[in-house]
GROMACS .gro file of C-alpha atoms in nm:
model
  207
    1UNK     CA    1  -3.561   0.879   7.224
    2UNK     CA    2  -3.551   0.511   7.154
    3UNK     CA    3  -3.934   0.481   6.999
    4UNK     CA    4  -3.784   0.811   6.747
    5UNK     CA    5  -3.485   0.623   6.633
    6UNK     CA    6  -3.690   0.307   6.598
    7UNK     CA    7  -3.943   0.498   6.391
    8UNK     CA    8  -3.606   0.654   6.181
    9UNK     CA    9  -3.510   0.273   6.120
   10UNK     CA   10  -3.844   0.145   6.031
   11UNK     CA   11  -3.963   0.394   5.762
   12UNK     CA   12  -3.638   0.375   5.525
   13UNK     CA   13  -3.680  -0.016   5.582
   14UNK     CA   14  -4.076   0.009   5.504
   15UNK     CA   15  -3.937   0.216   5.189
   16UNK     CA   16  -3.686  -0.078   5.076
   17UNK     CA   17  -3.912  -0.319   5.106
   18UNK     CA   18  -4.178  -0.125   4.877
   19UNK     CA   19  -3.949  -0.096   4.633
   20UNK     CA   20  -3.853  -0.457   4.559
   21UNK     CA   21  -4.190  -0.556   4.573
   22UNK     CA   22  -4.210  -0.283   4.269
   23UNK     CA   23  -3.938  -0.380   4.138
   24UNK     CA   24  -4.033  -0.785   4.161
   25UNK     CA   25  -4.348  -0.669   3.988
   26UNK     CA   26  -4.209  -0.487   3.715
   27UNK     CA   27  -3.997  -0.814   3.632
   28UNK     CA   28  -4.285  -1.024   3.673
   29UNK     CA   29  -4.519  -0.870   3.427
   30UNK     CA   30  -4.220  -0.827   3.159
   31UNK     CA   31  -4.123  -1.193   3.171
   32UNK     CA   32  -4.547  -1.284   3.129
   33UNK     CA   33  -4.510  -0.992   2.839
   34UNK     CA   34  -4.210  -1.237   2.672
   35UNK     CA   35  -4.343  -1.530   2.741
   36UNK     CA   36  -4.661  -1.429   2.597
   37UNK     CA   37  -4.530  -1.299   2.305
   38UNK     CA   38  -4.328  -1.627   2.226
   39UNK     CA   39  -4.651  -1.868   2.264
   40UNK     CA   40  -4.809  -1.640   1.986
   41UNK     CA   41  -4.454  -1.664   1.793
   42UNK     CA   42  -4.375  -1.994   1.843
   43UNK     CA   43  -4.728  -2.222   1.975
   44UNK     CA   44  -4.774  -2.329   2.323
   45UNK     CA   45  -4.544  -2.351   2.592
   46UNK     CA   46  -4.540  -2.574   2.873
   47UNK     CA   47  -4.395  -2.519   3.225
   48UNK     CA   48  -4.000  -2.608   3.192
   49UNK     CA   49  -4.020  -2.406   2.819
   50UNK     CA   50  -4.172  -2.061   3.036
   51UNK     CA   51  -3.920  -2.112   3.357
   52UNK     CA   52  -3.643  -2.113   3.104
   53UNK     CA   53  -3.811  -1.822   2.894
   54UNK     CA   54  -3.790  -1.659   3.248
   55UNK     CA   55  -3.406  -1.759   3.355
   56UNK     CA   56  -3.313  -1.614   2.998
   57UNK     CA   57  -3.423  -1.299   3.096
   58UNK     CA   58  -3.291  -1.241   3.417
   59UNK     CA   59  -2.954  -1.348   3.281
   60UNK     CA   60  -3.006  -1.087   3.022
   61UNK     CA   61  -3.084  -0.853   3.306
   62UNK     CA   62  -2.749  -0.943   3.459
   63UNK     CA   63  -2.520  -0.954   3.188
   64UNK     CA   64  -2.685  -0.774   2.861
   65UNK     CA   65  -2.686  -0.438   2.792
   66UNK     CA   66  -3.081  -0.332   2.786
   67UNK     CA   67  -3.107  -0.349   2.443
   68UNK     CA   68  -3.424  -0.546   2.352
   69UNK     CA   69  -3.320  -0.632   2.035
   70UNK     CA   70  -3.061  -0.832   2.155
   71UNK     CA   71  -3.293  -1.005   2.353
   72UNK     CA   72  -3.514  -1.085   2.112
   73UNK     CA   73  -3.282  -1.237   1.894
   74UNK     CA   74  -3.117  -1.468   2.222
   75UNK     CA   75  -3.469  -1.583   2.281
   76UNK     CA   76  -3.490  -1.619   1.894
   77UNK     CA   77  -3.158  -1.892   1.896
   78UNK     CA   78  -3.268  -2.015   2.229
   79UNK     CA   79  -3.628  -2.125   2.018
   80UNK     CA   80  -3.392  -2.269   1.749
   81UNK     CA   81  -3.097  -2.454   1.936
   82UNK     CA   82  -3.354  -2.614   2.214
   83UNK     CA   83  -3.663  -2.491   2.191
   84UNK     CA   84  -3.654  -2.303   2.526
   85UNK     CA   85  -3.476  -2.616   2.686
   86UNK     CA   86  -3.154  -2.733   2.851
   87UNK     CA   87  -3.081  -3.036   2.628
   88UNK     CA   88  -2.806  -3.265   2.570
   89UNK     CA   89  -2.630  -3.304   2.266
   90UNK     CA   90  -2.763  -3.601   2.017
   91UNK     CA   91  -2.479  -3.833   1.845
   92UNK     CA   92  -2.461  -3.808   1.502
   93UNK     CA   93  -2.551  -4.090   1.282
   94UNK     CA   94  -2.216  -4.253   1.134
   95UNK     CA   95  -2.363  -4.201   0.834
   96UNK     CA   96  -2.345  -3.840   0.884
   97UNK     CA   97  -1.975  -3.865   0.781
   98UNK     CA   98  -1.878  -3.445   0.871
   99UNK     CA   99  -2.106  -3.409   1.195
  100UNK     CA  100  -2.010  -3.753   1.316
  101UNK     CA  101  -1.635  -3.690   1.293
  102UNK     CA  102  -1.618  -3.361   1.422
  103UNK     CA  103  -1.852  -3.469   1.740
  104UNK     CA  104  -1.545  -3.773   1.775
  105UNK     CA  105  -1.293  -3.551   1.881
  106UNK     CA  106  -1.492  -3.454   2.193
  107UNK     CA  107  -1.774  -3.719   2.218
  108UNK     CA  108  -1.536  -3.931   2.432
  109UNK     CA  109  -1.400  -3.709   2.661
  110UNK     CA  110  -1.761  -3.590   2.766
  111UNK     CA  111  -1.735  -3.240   2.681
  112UNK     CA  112  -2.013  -3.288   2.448
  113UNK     CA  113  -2.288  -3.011   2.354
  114UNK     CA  114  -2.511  -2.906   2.678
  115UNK     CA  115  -2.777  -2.613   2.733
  116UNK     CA  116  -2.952  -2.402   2.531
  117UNK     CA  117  -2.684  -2.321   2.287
  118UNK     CA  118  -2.426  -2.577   2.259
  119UNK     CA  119  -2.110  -2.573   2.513
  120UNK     CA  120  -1.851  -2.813   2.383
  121UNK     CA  121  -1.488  -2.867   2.420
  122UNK     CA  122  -1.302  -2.902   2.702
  123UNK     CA  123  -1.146  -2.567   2.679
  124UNK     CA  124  -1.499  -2.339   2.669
  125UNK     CA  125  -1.637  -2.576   2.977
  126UNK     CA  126  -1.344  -2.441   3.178
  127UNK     CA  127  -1.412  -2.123   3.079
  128UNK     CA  128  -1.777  -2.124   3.180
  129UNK     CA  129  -1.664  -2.285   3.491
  130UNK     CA  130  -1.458  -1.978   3.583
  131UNK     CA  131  -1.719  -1.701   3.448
  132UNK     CA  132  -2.004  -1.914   3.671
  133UNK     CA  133  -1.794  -2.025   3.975
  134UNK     CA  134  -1.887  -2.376   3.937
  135UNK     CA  135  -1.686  -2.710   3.792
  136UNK     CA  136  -1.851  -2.764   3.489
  137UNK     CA  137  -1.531  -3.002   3.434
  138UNK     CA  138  -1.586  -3.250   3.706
  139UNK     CA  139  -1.974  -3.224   3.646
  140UNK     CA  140  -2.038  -3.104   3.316
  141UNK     CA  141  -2.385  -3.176   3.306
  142UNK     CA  142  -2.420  -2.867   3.535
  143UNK     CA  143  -2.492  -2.698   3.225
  144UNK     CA  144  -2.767  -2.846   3.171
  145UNK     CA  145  -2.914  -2.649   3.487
  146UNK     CA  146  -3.120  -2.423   3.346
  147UNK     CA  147  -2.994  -2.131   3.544
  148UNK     CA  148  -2.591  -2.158   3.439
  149UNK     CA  149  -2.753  -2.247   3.106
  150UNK     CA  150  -2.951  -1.916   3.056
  151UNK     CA  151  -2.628  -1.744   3.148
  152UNK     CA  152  -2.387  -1.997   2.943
  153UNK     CA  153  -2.600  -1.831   2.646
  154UNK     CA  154  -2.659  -1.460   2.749
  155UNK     CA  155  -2.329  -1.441   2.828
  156UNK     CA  156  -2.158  -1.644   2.558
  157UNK     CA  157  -2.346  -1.418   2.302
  158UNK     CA  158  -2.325  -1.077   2.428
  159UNK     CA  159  -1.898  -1.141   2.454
  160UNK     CA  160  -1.806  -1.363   2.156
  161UNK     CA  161  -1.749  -1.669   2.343
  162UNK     CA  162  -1.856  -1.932   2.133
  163UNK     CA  163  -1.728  -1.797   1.801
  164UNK     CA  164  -1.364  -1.843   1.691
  165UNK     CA  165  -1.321  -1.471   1.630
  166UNK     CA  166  -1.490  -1.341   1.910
  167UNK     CA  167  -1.813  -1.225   1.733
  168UNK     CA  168  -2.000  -1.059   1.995
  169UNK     CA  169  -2.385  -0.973   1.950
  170UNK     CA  170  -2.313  -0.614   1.968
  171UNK     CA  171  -2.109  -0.610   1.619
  172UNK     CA  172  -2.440  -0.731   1.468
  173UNK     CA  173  -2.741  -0.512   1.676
  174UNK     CA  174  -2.669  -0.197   1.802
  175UNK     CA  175  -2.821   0.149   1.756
  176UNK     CA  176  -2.683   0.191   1.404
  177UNK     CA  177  -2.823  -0.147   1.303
  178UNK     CA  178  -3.032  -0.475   1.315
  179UNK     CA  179  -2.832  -0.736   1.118
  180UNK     CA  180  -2.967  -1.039   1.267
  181UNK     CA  181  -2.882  -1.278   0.942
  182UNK     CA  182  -2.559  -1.230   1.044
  183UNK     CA  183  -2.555  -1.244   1.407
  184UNK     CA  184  -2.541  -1.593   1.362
  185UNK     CA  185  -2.167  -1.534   1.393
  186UNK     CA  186  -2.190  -1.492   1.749
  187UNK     CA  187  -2.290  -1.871   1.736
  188UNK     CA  188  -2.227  -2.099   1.445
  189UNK     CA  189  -2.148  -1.936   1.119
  190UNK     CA  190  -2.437  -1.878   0.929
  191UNK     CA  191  -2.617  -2.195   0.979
  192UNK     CA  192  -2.963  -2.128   0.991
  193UNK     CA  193  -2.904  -1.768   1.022
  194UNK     CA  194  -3.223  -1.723   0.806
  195UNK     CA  195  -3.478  -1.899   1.017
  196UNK     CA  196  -3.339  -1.724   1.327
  197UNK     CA  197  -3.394  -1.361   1.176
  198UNK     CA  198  -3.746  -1.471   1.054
  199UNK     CA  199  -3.800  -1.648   1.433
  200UNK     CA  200  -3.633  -1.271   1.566
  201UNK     CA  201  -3.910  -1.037   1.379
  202UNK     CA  202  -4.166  -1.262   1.471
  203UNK     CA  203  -4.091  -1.271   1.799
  204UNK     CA  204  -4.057  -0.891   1.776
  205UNK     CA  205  -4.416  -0.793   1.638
  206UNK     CA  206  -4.621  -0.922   1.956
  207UNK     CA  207  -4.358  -0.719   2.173
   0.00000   0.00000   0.00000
């Protein structure tokens, strides 16, 4: 009776463990197909540039919606903002009269610009620090961590959090359309929103 019910436990837990290992698999060769695909976009990667490549996706997994458009184009402003890395911020020039007074009114408190996509303010550092469960306001260089970055951006994107009136990615690429000129909203305006589309479909044709 007892080697029967041990056999009962063992083959469902054989089973389980089989099917991470596929599933583990299945992740691994996707992020190699991505990262692959952004060397020929973008030129040669090196080790930090692919391990962020790979965090970016597995936040995607986690809080996107499957759509591989949307991916592409995350990957596309991740290439732009920080070229696949967690970076801090640089201080504008005072000659740079615009950028340098806007970065003034947070530069000092230390809620300047942090990840792959730049968190600043006070205000969206607390709420990063609630959506992640960690105090990005006692240490905000936590975001700088290129886990809680790769979800700072996948997260930010897909739900409007870093644009003023909530511009989420899905207004921009869903089923009925690819608008990724003007997905930039989700970000920063328009800035750059042409060499992101162009960095998107080139991304795109070695997928």
């Amino acid at each position: 009776m007892k080697k029967e019910t041990l056999k009962w436990v063992v083959l469902p837990l054989g089973g389980f463990l089989v099917f991470l290992l596929v599933i583990k698999f299945l992740f691994e060769r996707r992020v190699a197909l991505y990262i692959n695909a952004c060397t020929k976009a973008f030129g040669k990667l090196d080790a930090l540039q692919k391990e962020s490549i790979e965090e970016i996706i597995r936040a995607f997994d986690k809080y996107g919606d499957k759509d591989p458009n949307k991916l592409a184009y995350i990957l596309a402003t991740a290439r732009h903002e920080s070229n696949f890395r967690p970076i801090e911020e640089r201080r504008a020039s005072a000659t740079q009269v615009d950028v340098y007074n806007q970065q003034n009114e947070y530069w000092s408190t230390g809620y300047y610009g942090r990840g792959f996509v730049q968190l600043t303010w006070k205000g969206n550092y607390s709420k990063m620090s609630d959506f992640l469960g960690v105090n990005l306001i006692d240490n905000p260089h936590l975001a700088l961590d290129k886990k809680y970055a790769a979800r700072i951006l996948v997260y930010g994107m897909m739900n409007g959090s870093f644009s003023g009136k909530k511009k989420k990615l899905s207004d921009y690429i869903n089923e009925q359309e690819q608008d990724y000129y003007n997905a930039r909203n989700t970000v920063n305006g328009t800035d750059r929103a042409e060499r992101i589309k162009n960095y998107t479909l080139n991304l795109q044709q070695y997928l």
